[in-house]
PDB file of C-alpha atoms in Angstrom:
ATOM      1  CA  UNK A   1      -0.020   0.100   0.026  1.00 89.00           C
ATOM      2  CA  UNK A   2       1.208   3.465  -0.668  1.00 94.00           C
ATOM      3  CA  UNK A   3       0.136   4.721   2.771  1.00 96.00           C
ATOM      4  CA  UNK A   4       1.020   3.614   6.333  1.00 97.00           C
ATOM      5  CA  UNK A   5      -0.805   6.312   8.387  1.00 98.00           C
ATOM      6  CA  UNK A   6      -4.282   7.962   8.378  1.00 98.00           C
ATOM      7  CA  UNK A   7      -2.812  11.164   7.446  1.00 98.00           C
ATOM      8  CA  UNK A   8      -1.024   9.696   4.324  1.00 98.00           C
ATOM      9  CA  UNK A   9      -4.339   7.866   3.554  1.00 98.00           C
ATOM     10  CA  UNK A  10      -6.383  11.128   3.406  1.00 98.00           C
ATOM     11  CA  UNK A  11      -3.588  12.943   1.524  1.00 98.00           C
ATOM     12  CA  UNK A  12      -3.269  10.242  -1.100  1.00 98.00           C
ATOM     13  CA  UNK A  13      -7.004  10.254  -1.616  1.00 98.00           C
ATOM     14  CA  UNK A  14      -7.229  14.065  -1.898  1.00 98.00           C
ATOM     15  CA  UNK A  15      -4.240  14.129  -4.372  1.00 98.00           C
ATOM     16  CA  UNK A  16      -5.957  11.558  -6.617  1.00 97.00           C
ATOM     17  CA  UNK A  17      -9.338  13.191  -6.132  1.00 98.00           C
ATOM     18  CA  UNK A  18     -10.878   9.839  -4.970  1.00 98.00           C
ATOM     19  CA  UNK A  19     -12.893   8.713  -2.055  1.00 98.00           C
ATOM     20  CA  UNK A  20     -11.114   6.593   0.586  1.00 98.00           C
ATOM     21  CA  UNK A  21     -13.064   3.582  -0.779  1.00 98.00           C
ATOM     22  CA  UNK A  22     -12.089   4.051  -4.399  1.00 98.00           C
ATOM     23  CA  UNK A  23      -8.549   4.746  -3.421  1.00 98.00           C
ATOM     24  CA  UNK A  24      -8.376   1.457  -1.352  1.00 98.00           C
ATOM     25  CA  UNK A  25      -9.852  -0.573  -4.327  1.00 98.00           C
ATOM     26  CA  UNK A  26      -7.123   0.831  -6.621  1.00 97.00           C
ATOM     27  CA  UNK A  27      -4.353   0.111  -3.911  1.00 97.00           C
ATOM     28  CA  UNK A  28      -5.703  -3.472  -3.416  1.00 96.00           C
ATOM     29  CA  UNK A  29      -5.558  -4.216  -7.006  1.00 97.00           C
ATOM     30  CA  UNK A  30      -2.050  -2.864  -7.373  1.00 96.00           C
ATOM     31  CA  UNK A  31      -1.002  -4.860  -4.513  1.00 94.00           C
ATOM     32  CA  UNK A  32      -2.758  -8.119  -5.458  1.00 94.00           C
ATOM     33  CA  UNK A  33      -2.450  -7.793  -9.251  1.00 96.00           C
ATOM     34  CA  UNK A  34      -6.085  -8.701  -9.602  1.00 97.00           C
ATOM     35  CA  UNK A  35      -8.623  -6.961 -11.856  1.00 97.00           C
ATOM     36  CA  UNK A  36     -10.772  -4.303 -10.174  1.00 97.00           C
ATOM     37  CA  UNK A  37     -13.990  -6.116 -11.191  1.00 97.00           C
ATOM     38  CA  UNK A  38     -12.689  -9.216  -9.474  1.00 97.00           C
ATOM     39  CA  UNK A  39     -11.770  -7.543  -6.319  1.00 98.00           C
ATOM     40  CA  UNK A  40     -15.023  -5.481  -6.192  1.00 98.00           C
ATOM     41  CA  UNK A  41     -17.099  -8.657  -6.657  1.00 98.00           C
ATOM     42  CA  UNK A  42     -15.338 -10.421  -3.849  1.00 97.00           C
ATOM     43  CA  UNK A  43     -16.126  -7.419  -1.555  1.00 98.00           C
ATOM     44  CA  UNK A  44     -19.677  -7.389  -2.726  1.00 98.00           C
ATOM     45  CA  UNK A  45     -19.994 -11.033  -1.775  1.00 98.00           C
ATOM     46  CA  UNK A  46     -18.781 -10.165   1.817  1.00 98.00           C
ATOM     47  CA  UNK A  47     -21.484  -7.449   1.941  1.00 98.00           C
ATOM     48  CA  UNK A  48     -24.195  -9.977   0.936  1.00 98.00           C
ATOM     49  CA  UNK A  49     -23.029 -12.247   3.748  1.00 98.00           C
ATOM     50  CA  UNK A  50     -23.426  -9.297   6.200  1.00 98.00           C
ATOM     51  CA  UNK A  51     -27.013  -8.691   4.974  1.00 98.00           C
ATOM     52  CA  UNK A  52     -27.830 -12.244   5.345  1.00 98.00           C
ATOM     53  CA  UNK A  53     -26.436 -12.189   8.964  1.00 98.00           C
ATOM     54  CA  UNK A  54     -28.610  -9.361   9.824  1.00 98.00           C
ATOM     55  CA  UNK A  55     -31.733 -11.278   8.492  1.00 98.00           C
ATOM     56  CA  UNK A  56     -30.766 -14.460  10.272  1.00 98.00           C
ATOM     57  CA  UNK A  57     -30.202 -12.682  13.485  1.00 98.00           C
ATOM     58  CA  UNK A  58     -33.761 -11.269  13.453  1.00 98.00           C
ATOM     59  CA  UNK A  59     -35.687 -14.187  12.094  1.00 97.00           C
ATOM     60  CA  UNK A  60     -33.930 -17.276  13.503  1.00 97.00           C
ATOM     61  CA  UNK A  61     -33.171 -18.793  16.894  1.00 97.00           C
ATOM     62  CA  UNK A  62     -29.732 -17.319  17.761  1.00 98.00           C
ATOM     63  CA  UNK A  63     -29.444 -19.028  21.228  1.00 98.00           C
ATOM     64  CA  UNK A  64     -25.645 -19.707  21.654  1.00 97.00           C
ATOM     65  CA  UNK A  65     -24.399 -23.134  22.507  1.00 95.00           C
ATOM     66  CA  UNK A  66     -23.780 -21.990  25.911  1.00 96.00           C
ATOM     67  CA  UNK A  67     -27.324 -20.797  26.303  1.00 96.00           C
ATOM     68  CA  UNK A  68     -26.075 -17.503  27.683  1.00 97.00           C
ATOM     69  CA  UNK A  69     -27.136 -15.267  24.789  1.00 98.00           C
ATOM     70  CA  UNK A  70     -29.550 -14.996  21.882  1.00 98.00           C
ATOM     71  CA  UNK A  71     -32.871 -13.185  21.135  1.00 97.00           C
ATOM     72  CA  UNK A  72     -31.789  -9.708  22.224  1.00 98.00           C
ATOM     73  CA  UNK A  73     -31.902  -8.335  18.608  1.00 98.00           C
ATOM     74  CA  UNK A  74     -35.449  -9.436  18.315  1.00 98.00           C
ATOM     75  CA  UNK A  75     -36.333  -7.842  21.691  1.00 97.00           C
ATOM     76  CA  UNK A  76     -34.905  -4.645  20.497  1.00 97.00           C
ATOM     77  CA  UNK A  77     -36.738  -4.882  17.217  1.00 97.00           C
ATOM     78  CA  UNK A  78     -40.044  -5.288  19.020  1.00 96.00           C
ATOM     79  CA  UNK A  79     -39.292  -2.506  21.421  1.00 96.00           C
ATOM     80  CA  UNK A  80     -38.334  -0.238  18.547  1.00 94.00           C
ATOM     81  CA  UNK A  81     -41.374  -1.169  16.425  1.00 93.00           C
ATOM     82  CA  UNK A  82     -43.596  -0.074  19.374  1.00 92.00           C
ATOM     83  CA  UNK A  83     -42.286   3.349  19.036  1.00 90.00           C
ATOM     84  CA  UNK A  84     -40.627   3.359  22.469  1.00 86.00           C
ATOM     85  CA  UNK A  85     -36.928   3.948  21.446  1.00 94.00           C
ATOM     86  CA  UNK A  86     -35.156   6.742  23.298  1.00 95.00           C
ATOM     87  CA  UNK A  87     -32.630   6.836  20.578  1.00 94.00           C
ATOM     88  CA  UNK A  88     -34.927   7.257  17.636  1.00 93.00           C
ATOM     89  CA  UNK A  89     -35.598   5.231  14.591  1.00 94.00           C
ATOM     90  CA  UNK A  90     -32.186   4.999  12.807  1.00 95.00           C
ATOM     91  CA  UNK A  91     -29.832   4.755  15.799  1.00 97.00           C
ATOM     92  CA  UNK A  92     -31.989   2.097  17.396  1.00 97.00           C
ATOM     93  CA  UNK A  93     -32.228   0.150  14.203  1.00 98.00           C
ATOM     94  CA  UNK A  94     -28.339   0.262  13.893  1.00 98.00           C
ATOM     95  CA  UNK A  95     -28.102  -1.047  17.425  1.00 98.00           C
ATOM     96  CA  UNK A  96     -30.625  -3.888  16.567  1.00 98.00           C
ATOM     97  CA  UNK A  97     -28.873  -4.907  13.525  1.00 98.00           C
ATOM     98  CA  UNK A  98     -25.406  -4.899  15.259  1.00 98.00           C
ATOM     99  CA  UNK A  99     -26.938  -7.107  18.057  1.00 98.00           C
ATOM    100  CA  UNK A 100     -28.408  -9.536  15.438  1.00 98.00           C
ATOM    101  CA  UNK A 101     -25.060 -10.166  13.612  1.00 98.00           C
ATOM    102  CA  UNK A 102     -23.118 -10.555  16.926  1.00 98.00           C
ATOM    103  CA  UNK A 103     -25.769 -13.082  18.010  1.00 98.00           C
ATOM    104  CA  UNK A 104     -25.351 -14.955  14.840  1.00 98.00           C
ATOM    105  CA  UNK A 105     -21.603 -15.131  15.550  1.00 98.00           C
ATOM    106  CA  UNK A 106     -22.236 -16.339  19.071  1.00 98.00           C
ATOM    107  CA  UNK A 107     -24.556 -19.097  17.688  1.00 98.00           C
ATOM    108  CA  UNK A 108     -21.816 -20.209  15.242  1.00 97.00           C
ATOM    109  CA  UNK A 109     -23.418 -18.662  12.183  1.00 97.00           C
ATOM    110  CA  UNK A 110     -21.610 -17.096   9.200  1.00 98.00           C
ATOM    111  CA  UNK A 111     -20.394 -13.609   9.588  1.00 98.00           C
ATOM    112  CA  UNK A 112     -17.562 -11.363   8.308  1.00 98.00           C
ATOM    113  CA  UNK A 113     -14.884 -10.462  10.772  1.00 97.00           C
ATOM    114  CA  UNK A 114     -14.693  -6.714  10.714  1.00 96.00           C
ATOM    115  CA  UNK A 115     -12.039  -6.517  11.798  1.00 97.00           C
ATOM    116  CA  UNK A 116     -12.623  -9.516  14.190  1.00 97.00           C
ATOM    117  CA  UNK A 117     -15.500 -11.860  14.972  1.00 97.00           C
ATOM    118  CA  UNK A 118     -15.846 -10.199  18.443  1.00 97.00           C
ATOM    119  CA  UNK A 119     -16.580  -6.987  16.602  1.00 98.00           C
ATOM    120  CA  UNK A 120     -18.510  -8.284  13.644  1.00 98.00           C
ATOM    121  CA  UNK A 121     -21.778  -6.476  14.302  1.00 98.00           C
ATOM    122  CA  UNK A 122     -20.807  -2.865  14.197  1.00 98.00           C
ATOM    123  CA  UNK A 123     -20.092  -2.321  10.511  1.00 98.00           C
ATOM    124  CA  UNK A 124     -22.964  -4.299   9.382  1.00 98.00           C
ATOM    125  CA  UNK A 125     -25.233  -2.593  11.890  1.00 98.00           C
ATOM    126  CA  UNK A 126     -24.491   0.892  10.736  1.00 98.00           C
ATOM    127  CA  UNK A 127     -24.018   0.202   6.993  1.00 98.00           C
ATOM    128  CA  UNK A 128     -27.268  -1.767   6.437  1.00 98.00           C
ATOM    129  CA  UNK A 129     -29.426   0.526   8.599  1.00 98.00           C
ATOM    130  CA  UNK A 130     -27.973   3.618   6.923  1.00 98.00           C
ATOM    131  CA  UNK A 131     -28.432   2.076   3.452  1.00 98.00           C
ATOM    132  CA  UNK A 132     -32.080   1.623   4.268  1.00 98.00           C
ATOM    133  CA  UNK A 133     -32.431   5.120   5.504  1.00 97.00           C
ATOM    134  CA  UNK A 134     -30.682   7.006   2.756  1.00 98.00           C
ATOM    135  CA  UNK A 135     -31.313   4.599  -0.159  1.00 98.00           C
ATOM    136  CA  UNK A 136     -27.679   4.077  -0.851  1.00 98.00           C
ATOM    137  CA  UNK A 137     -26.946   1.392  -3.495  1.00 98.00           C
ATOM    138  CA  UNK A 138     -25.038  -1.794  -2.836  1.00 98.00           C
ATOM    139  CA  UNK A 139     -22.205  -0.332  -4.889  1.00 98.00           C
ATOM    140  CA  UNK A 140     -21.857   2.621  -2.546  1.00 98.00           C
ATOM    141  CA  UNK A 141     -21.829   0.260   0.440  1.00 98.00           C
ATOM    142  CA  UNK A 142     -19.169  -1.856  -1.117  1.00 98.00           C
ATOM    143  CA  UNK A 143     -16.994   1.165  -1.653  1.00 98.00           C
ATOM    144  CA  UNK A 144     -17.670   1.882   2.033  1.00 98.00           C
ATOM    145  CA  UNK A 145     -16.364  -1.512   2.904  1.00 98.00           C
ATOM    146  CA  UNK A 146     -13.127  -0.634   1.038  1.00 98.00           C
ATOM    147  CA  UNK A 147     -12.931   2.653   2.994  1.00 98.00           C
ATOM    148  CA  UNK A 148     -13.326   0.751   6.310  1.00 98.00           C
ATOM    149  CA  UNK A 149     -10.636  -1.675   5.082  1.00 98.00           C
ATOM    150  CA  UNK A 150      -8.261   1.110   4.520  1.00 98.00           C
ATOM    151  CA  UNK A 151      -8.685   2.423   7.988  1.00 98.00           C
ATOM    152  CA  UNK A 152      -8.495  -0.983   9.496  1.00 98.00           C
ATOM    153  CA  UNK A 153      -5.179  -1.592   7.480  1.00 98.00           C
ATOM    154  CA  UNK A 154      -3.584   1.500   9.166  1.00 98.00           C
ATOM    155  CA  UNK A 155      -4.867   0.605  12.645  1.00 98.00           C
ATOM    156  CA  UNK A 156      -3.602  -2.957  12.383  1.00 98.00           C
ATOM    157  CA  UNK A 157      -0.227  -1.932  11.117  1.00 98.00           C
ATOM    158  CA  UNK A 158       0.278   0.723  13.767  1.00 98.00           C
ATOM    159  CA  UNK A 159      -1.553  -0.661  16.811  1.00 98.00           C
ATOM    160  CA  UNK A 160      -3.792  -3.611  17.461  1.00 94.00           C
ATOM    161  CA  UNK A 161      -6.957  -5.125  16.141  1.00 97.00           C
ATOM    162  CA  UNK A 162      -6.846  -8.141  18.611  1.00 96.00           C
ATOM    163  CA  UNK A 163      -8.401  -8.126  22.026  1.00 97.00           C
ATOM    164  CA  UNK A 164      -5.701 -10.554  23.248  1.00 96.00           C
ATOM    165  CA  UNK A 165      -3.046  -8.004  22.341  1.00 97.00           C
ATOM    166  CA  UNK A 166      -4.772  -4.638  23.170  1.00 97.00           C
ATOM    167  CA  UNK A 167      -8.106  -5.082  24.942  1.00 97.00           C
ATOM    168  CA  UNK A 168     -11.534  -4.661  23.524  1.00 98.00           C
ATOM    169  CA  UNK A 169     -10.415  -1.093  22.377  1.00 98.00           C
ATOM    170  CA  UNK A 170      -8.603  -2.875  19.753  1.00 98.00           C
ATOM    171  CA  UNK A 171     -11.517  -4.867  18.547  1.00 98.00           C
ATOM    172  CA  UNK A 172     -14.759  -2.965  19.108  1.00 98.00           C
ATOM    173  CA  UNK A 173     -12.833   0.362  19.167  1.00 98.00           C
ATOM    174  CA  UNK A 174     -11.210  -0.252  15.790  1.00 98.00           C
ATOM    175  CA  UNK A 175     -14.533  -1.357  14.267  1.00 98.00           C
ATOM    176  CA  UNK A 176     -16.232   1.751  15.514  1.00 98.00           C
ATOM    177  CA  UNK A 177     -13.375   3.827  13.973  1.00 98.00           C
ATOM    178  CA  UNK A 178     -13.593   1.840  10.710  1.00 98.00           C
ATOM    179  CA  UNK A 179     -17.384   2.257  10.578  1.00 98.00           C
ATOM    180  CA  UNK A 180     -17.434   6.010  11.331  1.00 98.00           C
ATOM    181  CA  UNK A 181     -14.731   6.965   8.771  1.00 98.00           C
ATOM    182  CA  UNK A 182     -16.481   4.829   6.270  1.00 98.00           C
ATOM    183  CA  UNK A 183     -19.921   6.413   6.820  1.00 98.00           C
ATOM    184  CA  UNK A 184     -18.389   9.881   6.309  1.00 98.00           C
ATOM    185  CA  UNK A 185     -16.795   8.630   3.048  1.00 98.00           C
ATOM    186  CA  UNK A 186     -20.065   7.219   1.618  1.00 98.00           C
ATOM    187  CA  UNK A 187     -22.016  10.255   2.605  1.00 98.00           C
ATOM    188  CA  UNK A 188     -19.661  12.383   0.586  1.00 97.00           C
ATOM    189  CA  UNK A 189     -17.517  13.847   3.241  1.00 98.00           C
ATOM    190  CA  UNK A 190     -13.892  14.732   2.524  1.00 98.00           C
ATOM    191  CA  UNK A 191     -11.026  12.395   3.265  1.00 98.00           C
ATOM    192  CA  UNK A 192      -9.950  14.670   6.116  1.00 98.00           C
ATOM    193  CA  UNK A 193     -13.396  14.561   7.621  1.00 98.00           C
ATOM    194  CA  UNK A 194     -13.455  10.754   7.358  1.00 98.00           C
ATOM    195  CA  UNK A 195     -10.101  10.588   9.210  1.00 98.00           C
ATOM    196  CA  UNK A 196     -11.372  12.931  11.872  1.00 98.00           C
ATOM    197  CA  UNK A 197     -14.272  10.611  12.450  1.00 98.00           C
ATOM    198  CA  UNK A 198     -11.762   7.787  13.133  1.00 98.00           C
ATOM    199  CA  UNK A 199      -9.993   9.803  15.786  1.00 98.00           C
ATOM    200  CA  UNK A 200     -13.267  10.891  17.426  1.00 98.00           C
ATOM    201  CA  UNK A 201     -14.472   7.408  17.503  1.00 98.00           C
ATOM    202  CA  UNK A 202     -11.249   5.903  18.885  1.00 98.00           C
ATOM    203  CA  UNK A 203     -10.822   8.433  21.614  1.00 97.00           C
ATOM    204  CA  UNK A 204     -14.230   7.291  23.003  1.00 95.00           C
ATOM    205  CA  UNK A 205     -12.983   3.683  23.497  1.00 97.00           C
ATOM    206  CA  UNK A 206      -9.488   4.228  24.674  1.00 98.00           C
ATOM    207  CA  UNK A 207      -8.904   1.716  27.682  1.00 97.00           C
ATOM    208  CA  UNK A 208     -11.725  -0.497  26.966  1.00 98.00           C
ATOM    209  CA  UNK A 209     -10.791  -3.980  28.376  1.00 98.00           C
ATOM    210  CA  UNK A 210     -11.472  -7.337  26.925  1.00 98.00           C
ATOM    211  CA  UNK A 211     -13.085  -9.455  29.695  1.00 98.00           C
ATOM    212  CA  UNK A 212     -15.300 -12.226  28.119  1.00 98.00           C
ATOM    213  CA  UNK A 213     -17.249 -14.195  30.763  1.00 98.00           C
ATOM    214  CA  UNK A 214     -16.221 -17.831  30.516  1.00 97.00           C
ATOM    215  CA  UNK A 215     -13.871 -16.874  27.793  1.00 97.00           C
ATOM    216  CA  UNK A 216     -16.732 -16.843  25.212  1.00 97.00           C
ATOM    217  CA  UNK A 217     -17.428 -14.020  22.791  1.00 96.00           C
ATOM    218  CA  UNK A 218     -20.782 -13.469  24.192  1.00 98.00           C
ATOM    219  CA  UNK A 219     -20.825 -11.378  27.358  1.00 98.00           C
ATOM    220  CA  UNK A 220     -20.222  -8.556  27.255  1.00 98.00           C
ATOM    221  CA  UNK A 221     -19.110  -8.703  23.640  1.00 98.00           C
ATOM    222  CA  UNK A 222     -22.573  -8.661  22.019  1.00 98.00           C
ATOM    223  CA  UNK A 223     -23.903  -5.635  23.835  1.00 98.00           C
ATOM    224  CA  UNK A 224     -20.698  -3.691  23.136  1.00 98.00           C
ATOM    225  CA  UNK A 225     -21.306  -4.259  19.407  1.00 98.00           C
ATOM    226  CA  UNK A 226     -24.758  -2.664  19.847  1.00 98.00           C
ATOM    227  CA  UNK A 227     -23.294   0.349  21.769  1.00 98.00           C
ATOM    228  CA  UNK A 228     -20.494   0.568  19.244  1.00 98.00           C
ATOM    229  CA  UNK A 229     -22.869   1.055  16.415  1.00 98.00           C
ATOM    230  CA  UNK A 230     -24.163   4.202  18.221  1.00 98.00           C
ATOM    231  CA  UNK A 231     -20.799   5.579  18.828  1.00 98.00           C
ATOM    232  CA  UNK A 232     -19.849   5.136  15.134  1.00 98.00           C
ATOM    233  CA  UNK A 233     -22.945   7.167  14.066  1.00 98.00           C
ATOM    234  CA  UNK A 234     -22.148   9.828  16.564  1.00 98.00           C
ATOM    235  CA  UNK A 235     -18.645  10.133  15.434  1.00 98.00           C
ATOM    236  CA  UNK A 236     -19.599  10.315  11.714  1.00 98.00           C
ATOM    237  CA  UNK A 237     -22.160  13.018  12.572  1.00 98.00           C
ATOM    238  CA  UNK A 238     -19.606  15.084  14.411  1.00 98.00           C
ATOM    239  CA  UNK A 239     -17.001  14.880  11.553  1.00 98.00           C
ATOM    240  CA  UNK A 240     -19.568  15.649   8.856  1.00 98.00           C
ATOM    241  CA  UNK A 241     -20.683  18.783  10.972  1.00 98.00           C
ATOM    242  CA  UNK A 242     -17.103  19.951  10.991  1.00 98.00           C
ATOM    243  CA  UNK A 243     -15.965  18.709  14.387  1.00 98.00           C
ATOM    244  CA  UNK A 244     -12.296  17.842  14.381  1.00 98.00           C
ATOM    245  CA  UNK A 245     -10.243  15.331  16.295  1.00 98.00           C
ATOM    246  CA  UNK A 246      -8.035  17.933  18.123  1.00 98.00           C
ATOM    247  CA  UNK A 247      -5.498  15.118  18.774  1.00 98.00           C
ATOM    248  CA  UNK A 248      -4.576  13.794  15.280  1.00 98.00           C
ATOM    249  CA  UNK A 249      -6.027  10.471  14.520  1.00 98.00           C
ATOM    250  CA  UNK A 250      -2.732   8.864  14.021  1.00 98.00           C
ATOM    251  CA  UNK A 251      -1.671  10.023  17.549  1.00 98.00           C
ATOM    252  CA  UNK A 252      -4.930   8.443  18.803  1.00 98.00           C
ATOM    253  CA  UNK A 253      -3.930   5.221  17.177  1.00 98.00           C
ATOM    254  CA  UNK A 254      -0.522   5.408  18.875  1.00 98.00           C
ATOM    255  CA  UNK A 255      -2.203   6.055  22.265  1.00 98.00           C
ATOM    256  CA  UNK A 256      -4.347   2.895  21.744  1.00 98.00           C
ATOM    257  CA  UNK A 257      -1.104   0.950  21.198  1.00 98.00           C
ATOM    258  CA  UNK A 258       0.461   2.435  24.424  1.00 98.00           C
ATOM    259  CA  UNK A 259      -2.715   1.851  26.514  1.00 98.00           C
ATOM    260  CA  UNK A 260      -3.158  -1.670  25.235  1.00 98.00           C
ATOM    261  CA  UNK A 261       0.490  -2.554  25.828  1.00 97.00           C
ATOM    262  CA  UNK A 262       0.135  -1.219  29.491  1.00 98.00           C
ATOM    263  CA  UNK A 263      -3.050  -3.275  30.206  1.00 97.00           C
ATOM    264  CA  UNK A 264      -2.594  -6.273  32.576  1.00 97.00           C
ATOM    265  CA  UNK A 265      -2.889  -9.536  30.896  1.00 97.00           C
ATOM    266  CA  UNK A 266      -5.905 -10.366  33.017  1.00 97.00           C
ATOM    267  CA  UNK A 267      -7.776  -7.640  30.963  1.00 98.00           C
ATOM    268  CA  UNK A 268      -6.757  -8.906  27.523  1.00 97.00           C
ATOM    269  CA  UNK A 269      -9.151 -11.654  26.527  1.00 96.00           C
ATOM    270  CA  UNK A 270      -8.017 -14.042  29.262  1.00 96.00           C
ATOM    271  CA  UNK A 271     -11.274 -13.979  31.267  1.00 97.00           C
ATOM    272  CA  UNK A 272      -8.841 -13.443  34.216  1.00 97.00           C
ATOM    273  CA  UNK A 273     -10.319  -9.989  35.189  1.00 98.00           C
ATOM    274  CA  UNK A 274     -13.082  -7.412  34.690  1.00 98.00           C
ATOM    275  CA  UNK A 275     -16.683  -8.766  34.223  1.00 98.00           C
ATOM    276  CA  UNK A 276     -15.418 -12.336  33.853  1.00 98.00           C
ATOM    277  CA  UNK A 277     -14.216 -12.200  37.480  1.00 98.00           C
ATOM    278  CA  UNK A 278     -17.263 -10.777  39.111  1.00 98.00           C
ATOM    279  CA  UNK A 279     -19.148 -13.174  41.399  1.00 98.00           C
ATOM    280  CA  UNK A 280     -21.770 -13.738  38.589  1.00 98.00           C
ATOM    281  CA  UNK A 281     -19.139 -14.088  35.980  1.00 98.00           C
ATOM    282  CA  UNK A 282     -17.343 -16.786  37.916  1.00 98.00           C
ATOM    283  CA  UNK A 283     -20.528 -18.631  38.665  1.00 97.00           C
ATOM    284  CA  UNK A 284     -21.417 -18.699  34.988  1.00 97.00           C
ATOM    285  CA  UNK A 285     -17.907 -20.130  34.335  1.00 97.00           C
ATOM    286  CA  UNK A 286     -18.357 -22.787  37.007  1.00 96.00           C
ATOM    287  CA  UNK A 287     -21.740 -23.769  35.748  1.00 95.00           C
ATOM    288  CA  UNK A 288     -20.556 -24.112  32.190  1.00 95.00           C
ATOM    289  CA  UNK A 289     -17.582 -26.267  33.210  1.00 91.00           C
ATOM    290  CA  UNK A 290     -19.700 -28.482  35.228  1.00 85.00           C
ATOM    291  CA  UNK A 291     -22.536 -28.786  32.785  1.00 77.00           C
ATOM    292  CA  UNK A 292     -20.875 -28.386  29.238  1.00 66.00           C
ATOM    293  CA  UNK A 293     -23.443 -28.334  26.435  1.00 59.00           C
TER     294      UNK A 293
END
């Protein structure tokens, strides 16, 4: 790739007069040697899988093998359909879709890791709900996935995307940043605005630990995906309104690296701390060990 930082990504896109998504498609083709039509078609297949996961999460039994999770997306949908949502229609729908995809993951369904399975609901949640709201085409959404991929590429090469390495800030946080920047790109914001959205999003998740109860990607992972979708929408709105990340986004990524490196091992996907070691968390773990499914 001809960029290593978020600043370089924005500058390269601006110099070529391209969106982040179109730039990333060109860069991916240059690196892989594949034709643009082939690479685009593959990404379109990924988007179709995301849409199917949302549908599956809302219309099938998503009870996980552990029995701990499943059905919360359908509860949110019913609540929202009754006009009771505090968030409003679009934000609550994004949350619902994010929960749906995360529950499909927990119940061993097919998802796209964006950037990981533990954060798989955020990008589909905000992309598909926004597409329904604004009438965006599938082509626009696929370019959005390329934009999110460009952002994720920078984060992965300068910090973490793995909870075991950097805590949940690395998984859910990265997904929020990827989603926020891509939404700005799809909506026609400038590359600079998209990168500000990334910084705004990441700043809100710095220090988020990874503490899965019983070591499963269920509690609290699924609800964090739901809340992550809301944060992504908020960061995109701020950036599109002209709000800047005063701390440059690349510096925020560096801080995420520093914070993640300083985290105790118990707070990095080991189930050795945080919610996993509460009395209830320990009881759930014991029960599952004594009564495996």
